[in-house]
PDB file of C-alpha atoms in Angstrom:
ATOM      1  CA  MET A 254      -5.828   5.493  -1.020  1.00  0.00           C
ATOM      2  CA  GLN A 255      -4.060   8.804  -1.588  1.00  0.00           C
ATOM      3  CA  CYS A 256      -2.035  10.017   1.396  1.00  0.00           C
ATOM      4  CA  PHE A 257       0.931  12.224   2.128  1.00  0.00           C
ATOM      5  CA  ILE A 258       3.716  12.355   4.699  1.00  0.00           C
ATOM      6  CA  MET A 259       5.006  15.522   6.331  1.00  0.00           C
ATOM      7  CA  ARG A 260       8.552  15.391   7.709  1.00  0.00           C
ATOM      8  CA  ASN A 261       9.604  17.572  10.626  1.00  0.00           C
ATOM      9  CA  LYS A 262      13.193  18.513  11.376  1.00  0.00           C
ATOM     10  CA  ASN A 263      12.927  16.901  14.824  1.00  0.00           C
ATOM     11  CA  SER A 264      12.888  13.388  13.297  1.00  0.00           C
ATOM     12  CA  THR A 265       9.102  12.998  13.328  1.00  0.00           C
ATOM     13  CA  PHE A 266       6.860  12.039  10.407  1.00  0.00           C
ATOM     14  CA  TYR A 267       3.090  12.535  10.092  1.00  0.00           C
ATOM     15  CA  LEU A 268       0.807  10.571   7.757  1.00  0.00           C
ATOM     16  CA  TYR A 269      -2.392  12.202   6.477  1.00  0.00           C
ATOM     17  CA  LEU A 270      -5.196  10.936   4.261  1.00  0.00           C
ATOM     18  CA  GLY A 271      -5.684  13.017   1.137  1.00  0.00           C
ATOM     19  CA  PHE A 272      -3.492  15.693  -0.367  1.00  0.00           C
ATOM     20  CA  THR A 273      -4.059  19.364  -1.035  1.00  0.00           C
ATOM     21  CA  SER A 274      -1.682  22.192  -1.794  1.00  0.00           C
ATOM     22  CA  SER A 275      -3.477  24.384   0.735  1.00  0.00           C
ATOM     23  CA  PRO A 276      -1.259  25.126   3.790  1.00  0.00           C
ATOM     24  CA  VAL A 277      -4.398  25.437   5.961  1.00  0.00           C
ATOM     25  CA  TYR A 278      -6.029  22.048   5.410  1.00  0.00           C
ATOM     26  CA  LYS A 279      -3.658  19.155   6.035  1.00  0.00           C
ATOM     27  CA  GLY A 280      -6.125  16.307   5.558  1.00  0.00           C
ATOM     28  CA  LYS A 281      -7.176  13.645   8.066  1.00  0.00           C
ATOM     29  CA  PHE A 282      -4.408  12.563  10.433  1.00  0.00           C
ATOM     30  CA  LEU A 283      -3.778   8.793  10.371  1.00  0.00           C
ATOM     31  CA  MET A 284      -0.571   8.073  12.290  1.00  0.00           C
ATOM     32  CA  ALA A 285       2.866   9.411  13.160  1.00  0.00           C
ATOM     33  CA  ALA A 286       6.400   8.081  13.572  1.00  0.00           C
ATOM     34  CA  ARG A 287       9.485   9.157  15.479  1.00  0.00           C
ATOM     35  CA  ARG A 288      13.041   8.222  14.491  1.00  0.00           C
ATOM     36  CA  LEU A 289      15.335   6.990  17.279  1.00  0.00           C
ATOM     37  CA  ARG A 290      18.899   5.735  17.404  1.00  0.00           C
ATOM     38  CA  ARG A 291      19.373   2.514  19.394  1.00  0.00           C
ATOM     39  CA  GLY A 292      23.064   1.632  19.266  1.00  0.00           C
ATOM     40  CA  PRO A 293      23.977   0.712  15.685  1.00  0.00           C
ATOM     41  CA  HIS A 294      20.302   0.524  14.670  1.00  0.00           C
ATOM     42  CA  THR A 295      17.667   3.093  13.742  1.00  0.00           C
ATOM     43  CA  GLU A 296      14.065   2.580  14.832  1.00  0.00           C
ATOM     44  CA  TYR A 297      10.865   4.324  13.758  1.00  0.00           C
ATOM     45  CA  ILE A 298       8.192   4.129  16.474  1.00  0.00           C
ATOM     46  CA  ILE A 299       4.739   4.287  14.842  1.00  0.00           C
ATOM     47  CA  SER A 300       1.729   5.564  16.810  1.00  0.00           C
ATOM     48  CA  LEU A 301      -1.889   6.570  16.279  1.00  0.00           C
ATOM     49  CA  ASP A 302      -1.262   9.574  18.566  1.00  0.00           C
ATOM     50  CA  ALA A 303       0.586  12.535  17.056  1.00  0.00           C
ATOM     51  CA  GLU A 304       1.713  13.670  20.512  1.00  0.00           C
ATOM     52  CA  ASP A 305       2.515  10.382  22.273  1.00  0.00           C
ATOM     53  CA  LEU A 306       5.149   8.564  20.216  1.00  0.00           C
ATOM     54  CA  SER A 307       6.432   6.235  22.910  1.00  0.00           C
ATOM     55  CA  GLN A 308       6.604   2.461  22.675  1.00  0.00           C
ATOM     56  CA  GLY A 309       4.726   2.136  25.970  1.00  0.00           C
ATOM     57  CA  SER A 310       1.728   4.139  24.752  1.00  0.00           C
ATOM     58  CA  ASN A 311      -1.761   2.705  24.244  1.00  0.00           C
ATOM     59  CA  SER A 312      -1.535   4.196  20.744  1.00  0.00           C
ATOM     60  CA  TYR A 313       1.643   2.285  19.834  1.00  0.00           C
ATOM     61  CA  MET A 314       1.096   0.382  16.558  1.00  0.00           C
ATOM     62  CA  GLY A 315       4.506  -1.047  15.798  1.00  0.00           C
ATOM     63  CA  LYS A 316       7.931  -0.097  14.563  1.00  0.00           C
ATOM     64  CA  LEU A 317      10.434  -0.240  11.737  1.00  0.00           C
ATOM     65  CA  ARG A 318      13.992  -1.310  12.648  1.00  0.00           C
ATOM     66  CA  SER A 319      17.081  -1.055  10.447  1.00  0.00           C
ATOM     67  CA  ASP A 320      20.334  -2.980  10.390  1.00  0.00           C
ATOM     68  CA  PHE A 321      23.687  -1.239  10.860  1.00  0.00           C
ATOM     69  CA  TRP A 322      24.034  -0.335   7.176  1.00  0.00           C
ATOM     70  CA  GLY A 323      20.516   0.964   6.772  1.00  0.00           C
ATOM     71  CA  THR A 324      19.879  -1.368   3.836  1.00  0.00           C
ATOM     72  CA  ASN A 325      17.697  -3.996   5.539  1.00  0.00           C
ATOM     73  CA  PHE A 326      14.648  -3.261   7.663  1.00  0.00           C
ATOM     74  CA  LYS A 327      12.168  -5.312   9.688  1.00  0.00           C
ATOM     75  CA  ILE A 328       8.559  -4.282  10.334  1.00  0.00           C
ATOM     76  CA  TYR A 329       7.039  -5.179  13.705  1.00  0.00           C
ATOM     77  CA  ASP A 330       3.364  -5.023  14.662  1.00  0.00           C
ATOM     78  CA  SER A 331       2.321  -4.568  18.295  1.00  0.00           C
ATOM     79  CA  LYS A 332      -0.410  -7.182  17.849  1.00  0.00           C
ATOM     80  CA  PRO A 333      -0.098 -10.763  16.564  1.00  0.00           C
ATOM     81  CA  PRO A 334      -0.932 -10.930  12.839  1.00  0.00           C
ATOM     82  CA  TYR A 335      -2.569 -14.355  13.188  1.00  0.00           C
ATOM     83  CA  ASP A 336      -3.508 -16.908  15.839  1.00  0.00           C
ATOM     84  CA  GLY A 337      -0.455 -18.492  17.422  1.00  0.00           C
ATOM     85  CA  ALA A 338       2.067 -15.911  16.207  1.00  0.00           C
ATOM     86  CA  LYS A 339       5.143 -15.574  18.420  1.00  0.00           C
ATOM     87  CA  ALA A 340       6.603 -12.238  19.479  1.00  0.00           C
ATOM     88  CA  SER A 341      10.146 -11.293  18.517  1.00  0.00           C
ATOM     89  CA  SER A 342      12.823 -12.242  21.038  1.00  0.00           C
ATOM     90  CA  SER A 343      14.955  -9.133  20.447  1.00  0.00           C
ATOM     91  CA  ARG A 344      16.193  -7.152  23.443  1.00  0.00           C
ATOM     92  CA  SER A 345      13.872  -4.209  22.794  1.00  0.00           C
ATOM     93  CA  SER A 346      10.917  -6.590  22.442  1.00  0.00           C
ATOM     94  CA  ARG A 347      11.722  -8.228  25.783  1.00  0.00           C
ATOM     95  CA  ARG A 348      11.787  -4.840  27.487  1.00  0.00           C
ATOM     96  CA  PHE A 349       8.485  -3.923  25.873  1.00  0.00           C
ATOM     97  CA  GLY A 350       6.950  -7.324  26.559  1.00  0.00           C
ATOM     98  CA  SER A 351       7.420  -6.933  30.306  1.00  0.00           C
ATOM     99  CA  ARG A 352       4.773  -4.197  30.347  1.00  0.00           C
ATOM    100  CA  ARG A 353       1.056  -4.638  29.859  1.00  0.00           C
ATOM    101  CA  ILE A 354      -0.150  -1.758  27.708  1.00  0.00           C
ATOM    102  CA  SER A 355      -3.819  -2.547  27.731  1.00  0.00           C
ATOM    103  CA  PRO A 356      -5.968  -5.611  28.478  1.00  0.00           C
ATOM    104  CA  GLN A 357      -7.160  -5.488  24.857  1.00  0.00           C
ATOM    105  CA  VAL A 358      -3.675  -5.256  23.300  1.00  0.00           C
ATOM    106  CA  SER A 359      -1.045  -7.991  23.303  1.00  0.00           C
ATOM    107  CA  SER A 360       2.249  -6.540  24.524  1.00  0.00           C
ATOM    108  CA  GLY A 361       4.997  -7.514  22.117  1.00  0.00           C
ATOM    109  CA  ASN A 362       6.547  -6.947  18.721  1.00  0.00           C
ATOM    110  CA  TYR A 363       5.572  -9.399  15.987  1.00  0.00           C
ATOM    111  CA  GLU A 364       7.595  -9.411  12.787  1.00  0.00           C
ATOM    112  CA  VAL A 365       5.227  -8.884   9.851  1.00  0.00           C
ATOM    113  CA  GLY A 366       7.531  -7.756   7.056  1.00  0.00           C
ATOM    114  CA  GLN A 367      10.987  -6.994   5.720  1.00  0.00           C
ATOM    115  CA  VAL A 368      12.352  -4.360   3.347  1.00  0.00           C
ATOM    116  CA  SER A 369      15.743  -4.624   1.658  1.00  0.00           C
ATOM    117  CA  TYR A 370      17.739  -2.410  -0.686  1.00  0.00           C
ATOM    118  CA  LYS A 371      20.448  -3.536  -3.098  1.00  0.00           C
ATOM    119  CA  TYR A 372      22.966  -1.342  -4.893  1.00  0.00           C
ATOM    120  CA  ASN A 373      25.486  -1.665  -7.654  1.00  0.00           C
ATOM    121  CA  LEU A 374      28.712  -1.180  -5.694  1.00  0.00           C
ATOM    122  CA  LEU A 375      30.688  -0.710  -8.915  1.00  0.00           C
ATOM    123  CA  LYS A 376      28.863   2.604  -9.391  1.00  0.00           C
ATOM    124  CA  SER A 377      27.867   1.774 -12.963  1.00  0.00           C
ATOM    125  CA  ARG A 378      24.739   3.382 -14.306  1.00  0.00           C
ATOM    126  CA  GLY A 379      21.593   1.909 -12.820  1.00  0.00           C
ATOM    127  CA  PRO A 380      18.997   2.496 -10.072  1.00  0.00           C
ATOM    128  CA  ARG A 381      18.835   0.696  -6.745  1.00  0.00           C
ATOM    129  CA  ARG A 382      16.681  -2.384  -6.251  1.00  0.00           C
ATOM    130  CA  MET A 383      14.082  -2.665  -3.504  1.00  0.00           C
ATOM    131  CA  ASN A 384      12.344  -5.821  -2.264  1.00  0.00           C
ATOM    132  CA  CYS A 385       9.655  -6.376   0.392  1.00  0.00           C
ATOM    133  CA  THR A 386       8.056  -9.411   1.982  1.00  0.00           C
ATOM    134  CA  LEU A 387       4.870  -8.857   3.983  1.00  0.00           C
ATOM    135  CA  GLU A 388       2.157 -10.747   5.821  1.00  0.00           C
ATOM    136  CA  CYS A 389      -1.047  -9.717   4.025  1.00  0.00           C
ATOM    137  CA  PRO A 390      -4.672 -10.913   4.248  1.00  0.00           C
ATOM    138  CA  SER A 391      -5.859 -13.601   1.873  1.00  0.00           C
ATOM    139  CA  ALA A 392      -8.162 -12.852  -1.032  1.00  0.00           C
ATOM    140  CA  GLN A 393     -11.024 -14.503   0.898  1.00  0.00           C
ATOM    141  CA  GLU A 394     -10.823 -11.938   3.706  1.00  0.00           C
ATOM    142  CA  THR A 395     -12.554  -8.657   3.024  1.00  0.00           C
ATOM    143  CA  TRP A 396     -10.560  -5.442   2.953  1.00  0.00           C
ATOM    144  CA  GLU A 397     -12.615  -4.023   5.814  1.00  0.00           C
ATOM    145  CA  ASN A 398     -12.033  -7.026   8.060  1.00  0.00           C
ATOM    146  CA  SER A 399      -8.323  -7.131   7.288  1.00  0.00           C
ATOM    147  CA  LEU A 400      -7.980  -3.664   8.816  1.00  0.00           C
ATOM    148  CA  LYS A 401      -9.833  -4.550  12.019  1.00  0.00           C
ATOM    149  CA  THR A 402      -8.852  -8.106  12.931  1.00  0.00           C
ATOM    150  CA  LYS A 403      -5.845 -10.402  12.801  1.00  0.00           C
ATOM    151  CA  PHE A 404      -5.629 -13.199  10.244  1.00  0.00           C
ATOM    152  CA  ARG A 405      -6.882 -16.598  11.276  1.00  0.00           C
ATOM    153  CA  ARG A 406      -3.694 -18.407  10.194  1.00  0.00           C
ATOM    154  CA  PRO A 407      -0.283 -17.699   8.656  1.00  0.00           C
ATOM    155  CA  LEU A 408      -0.833 -17.087   4.952  1.00  0.00           C
ATOM    156  CA  GLY A 409       2.690 -16.982   3.622  1.00  0.00           C
ATOM    157  CA  PRO A 410       4.461 -13.805   2.550  1.00  0.00           C
ATOM    158  CA  THR A 411       3.431 -11.411  -0.188  1.00  0.00           C
ATOM    159  CA  THR A 412       6.505 -10.395  -2.192  1.00  0.00           C
ATOM    160  CA  LEU A 413       6.898  -6.922  -3.702  1.00  0.00           C
ATOM    161  CA  ARG A 414       9.665  -5.305  -5.748  1.00  0.00           C
ATOM    162  CA  ASN A 415      10.282  -1.852  -7.094  1.00  0.00           C
ATOM    163  CA  LYS A 416       9.029  -1.188 -10.592  1.00  0.00           C
ATOM    164  CA  ALA A 417      12.023  -0.716 -12.844  1.00  0.00           C
ATOM    165  CA  PRO A 418      12.354   2.835 -14.208  1.00  0.00           C
ATOM    166  CA  ARG A 419      13.158   3.524 -17.835  1.00  0.00           C
ATOM    167  CA  TRP A 420      16.168   5.460 -19.068  1.00  0.00           C
ATOM    168  CA  HIS A 421      15.110   8.705 -20.788  1.00  0.00           C
ATOM    169  CA  GLU A 422      17.684   9.556 -23.432  1.00  0.00           C
ATOM    170  CA  GLN A 423      16.559  13.153 -23.868  1.00  0.00           C
ATOM    171  CA  LEU A 424      16.507  13.930 -20.147  1.00  0.00           C
ATOM    172  CA  GLN A 425      19.465  11.639 -19.393  1.00  0.00           C
ATOM    173  CA  CYS A 426      17.865  10.214 -16.261  1.00  0.00           C
ATOM    174  CA  TRP A 427      15.813   7.272 -14.966  1.00  0.00           C
ATOM    175  CA  CYS A 428      12.061   7.943 -15.099  1.00  0.00           C
ATOM    176  CA  LEU A 429       8.837   6.518 -13.633  1.00  0.00           C
ATOM    177  CA  ASN A 430       5.279   7.634 -14.374  1.00  0.00           C
ATOM    178  CA  PHE A 431       3.702   8.795 -11.096  1.00  0.00           C
ATOM    179  CA  HIS A 432       0.703  10.303 -12.933  1.00  0.00           C
ATOM    180  CA  GLY A 433       1.292  13.765 -11.473  1.00  0.00           C
ATOM    181  CA  ARG A 434       1.489  12.628  -7.844  1.00  0.00           C
ATOM    182  CA  VAL A 435       5.265  13.153  -7.596  1.00  0.00           C
ATOM    183  CA  THR A 436       6.850  16.380  -8.801  1.00  0.00           C
ATOM    184  CA  VAL A 437      10.430  16.429  -7.436  1.00  0.00           C
ATOM    185  CA  ALA A 438      13.178  14.073  -8.595  1.00  0.00           C
ATOM    186  CA  SER A 439      14.621  12.116  -5.676  1.00  0.00           C
ATOM    187  CA  VAL A 440      16.422   8.831  -5.035  1.00  0.00           C
ATOM    188  CA  LYS A 441      13.726   8.191  -2.404  1.00  0.00           C
ATOM    189  CA  ASN A 442      10.937   7.952  -5.005  1.00  0.00           C
ATOM    190  CA  PHE A 443       9.695   4.424  -5.743  1.00  0.00           C
ATOM    191  CA  GLN A 444       6.813   2.277  -6.963  1.00  0.00           C
ATOM    192  CA  LEU A 445       6.192  -1.278  -5.730  1.00  0.00           C
ATOM    193  CA  VAL A 446       4.496  -4.061  -7.690  1.00  0.00           C
ATOM    194  CA  THR A 447       3.838  -7.734  -6.962  1.00  0.00           C
ATOM    195  CA  ALA A 448       6.770 -10.073  -7.574  1.00  0.00           C
ATOM    196  CA  ALA A 449       6.885 -13.839  -7.910  1.00  0.00           C
ATOM    197  CA  GLY A 450       7.645 -15.441  -4.560  1.00  0.00           C
ATOM    198  CA  PRO A 451      10.824 -17.488  -3.996  1.00  0.00           C
ATOM    199  CA  SER A 452       8.719 -20.632  -3.451  1.00  0.00           C
ATOM    200  CA  ASP A 453       7.096 -20.284  -6.914  1.00  0.00           C
ATOM    201  CA  PRO A 454       9.284 -18.118  -9.182  1.00  0.00           C
ATOM    202  CA  THR A 455       7.397 -19.176 -12.323  1.00  0.00           C
ATOM    203  CA  SER A 456       3.951 -18.079 -11.070  1.00  0.00           C
ATOM    204  CA  ASN A 457       1.994 -15.498 -13.043  1.00  0.00           C
ATOM    205  CA  VAL A 458       1.766 -12.213 -11.127  1.00  0.00           C
ATOM    206  CA  ASP A 459       0.511  -8.747 -11.998  1.00  0.00           C
ATOM    207  CA  GLU A 460       3.711  -6.752 -12.468  1.00  0.00           C
ATOM    208  CA  GLU A 461       1.973  -3.627 -13.783  1.00  0.00           C
ATOM    209  CA  THR A 462      -0.468  -2.651 -11.015  1.00  0.00           C
ATOM    210  CA  VAL A 463       1.327  -0.402  -8.518  1.00  0.00           C
ATOM    211  CA  LEU A 464       0.445  -1.369  -4.936  1.00  0.00           C
ATOM    212  CA  LEU A 465       2.456   1.409  -3.290  1.00  0.00           C
ATOM    213  CA  GLN A 466       4.066   4.541  -4.651  1.00  0.00           C
ATOM    214  CA  PHE A 467       6.009   7.124  -2.701  1.00  0.00           C
ATOM    215  CA  GLY A 468       7.627  10.322  -3.858  1.00  0.00           C
ATOM    216  CA  LYS A 469       8.666  13.870  -3.167  1.00  0.00           C
ATOM    217  CA  VAL A 470       6.543  16.951  -3.877  1.00  0.00           C
ATOM    218  CA  ASP A 471       8.312  19.516  -1.656  1.00  0.00           C
ATOM    219  CA  ASP A 472      11.294  19.747   0.689  1.00  0.00           C
ATOM    220  CA  ASP A 473       9.485  17.957   3.524  1.00  0.00           C
ATOM    221  CA  ILE A 474       6.277  16.693   1.864  1.00  0.00           C
ATOM    222  CA  PHE A 475       5.952  13.286   0.191  1.00  0.00           C
ATOM    223  CA  THR A 476       2.930  11.552  -1.332  1.00  0.00           C
ATOM    224  CA  MET A 477       2.156   7.947  -0.367  1.00  0.00           C
ATOM    225  CA  ASP A 478      -0.503   6.117  -2.373  1.00  0.00           C
ATOM    226  CA  TYR A 479      -1.384   2.486  -1.659  1.00  0.00           C
ATOM    227  CA  ARG A 480      -3.998  -0.151  -2.455  1.00  0.00           C
ATOM    228  CA  GLN A 481      -5.079  -3.506  -1.057  1.00  0.00           C
ATOM    229  CA  PRO A 482      -3.823  -5.897   0.165  1.00  0.00           C
ATOM    230  CA  LEU A 483      -1.515  -3.371   1.906  1.00  0.00           C
ATOM    231  CA  SER A 484      -2.690  -1.564   5.025  1.00  0.00           C
ATOM    232  CA  ALA A 485      -1.861   2.050   5.907  1.00  0.00           C
ATOM    233  CA  PHE A 486       0.509   0.795   8.619  1.00  0.00           C
ATOM    234  CA  GLN A 487       2.433  -1.426   6.197  1.00  0.00           C
ATOM    235  CA  ALA A 488       2.617   1.274   3.519  1.00  0.00           C
ATOM    236  CA  PHE A 489       3.796   3.866   6.074  1.00  0.00           C
ATOM    237  CA  ALA A 490       6.485   1.541   7.458  1.00  0.00           C
ATOM    238  CA  ILE A 491       7.809   0.734   3.979  1.00  0.00           C
ATOM    239  CA  SER A 492       7.884   4.439   3.083  1.00  0.00           C
ATOM    240  CA  LEU A 493       9.782   5.274   6.275  1.00  0.00           C
ATOM    241  CA  SER A 494      12.528   2.884   5.205  1.00  0.00           C
ATOM    242  CA  SER A 495      13.310   5.262   2.338  1.00  0.00           C
ATOM    243  CA  PHE A 496      14.125   7.984   4.881  1.00  0.00           C
ATOM    244  CA  GLY A 497      16.306   5.646   6.927  1.00  0.00           C
ATOM    245  CA  ASN A 498      18.279   4.259   4.028  1.00  0.00           C
ATOM    246  CA  LYS A 499      21.854   5.517   4.452  1.00  0.00           C
ATOM    247  CA  LEU A 500      23.031   4.618   0.957  1.00  0.00           C
ATOM    248  CA  ALA A 501      19.976   6.276  -0.554  1.00  0.00           C
ATOM    249  CA  CYS A 502      20.955   9.539   1.135  1.00  0.00           C
ATOM    250  CA  GLU A 503      24.458   9.271  -0.288  1.00  0.00           C
TER     251      GLU A 503
END
């Protein structure tokens, strides 16, 4: 699925399906996010409504929350990912959980993923490392159903890592092949592939197929391409972490 993200100066981000260079046609709107500061943390509130980006909205989908350093993030879904899932007990979740949004929507924040960044603090030559763990549907569940319903049971995390770039001697920089979808060099650009999980580090995984790629094409326009088993919500939340990463900006 080929998408793009438009960033506004007022700390809002809009996700659209499809990409065109035409300034008139923006593509099909999918969801939006607003960046907020909550004490030492940064939160991105994700909504299906481009105008109503509040956590108490019927359109609220979930959020991305950073730690103090902006190097570790947690992804929360507004609905339980599987039967019996327990909502987060954080302070913001308790405030949110006291309100009923809709009879059809469980009020709460359920942790469904984590994103972490690691850096070489000695400043020697080398790119940052990025790792993700996500709750994704099993291979037995169809892609269509995984978008509409929660999983029947906890399935164990899907582990992703950034695809390592190659050093280009002639250009004297680290390079990745985005197949024309990314045109501006940026520390925010990344590609994620499947990684062996910590429970089975010797398992055979496909480390070539890119499940999510994100990169810059203009000052405030970024492409976001993803494939199953990721959902648009998961891909958007992971991509937002690149904007909230303090060390990446430095």
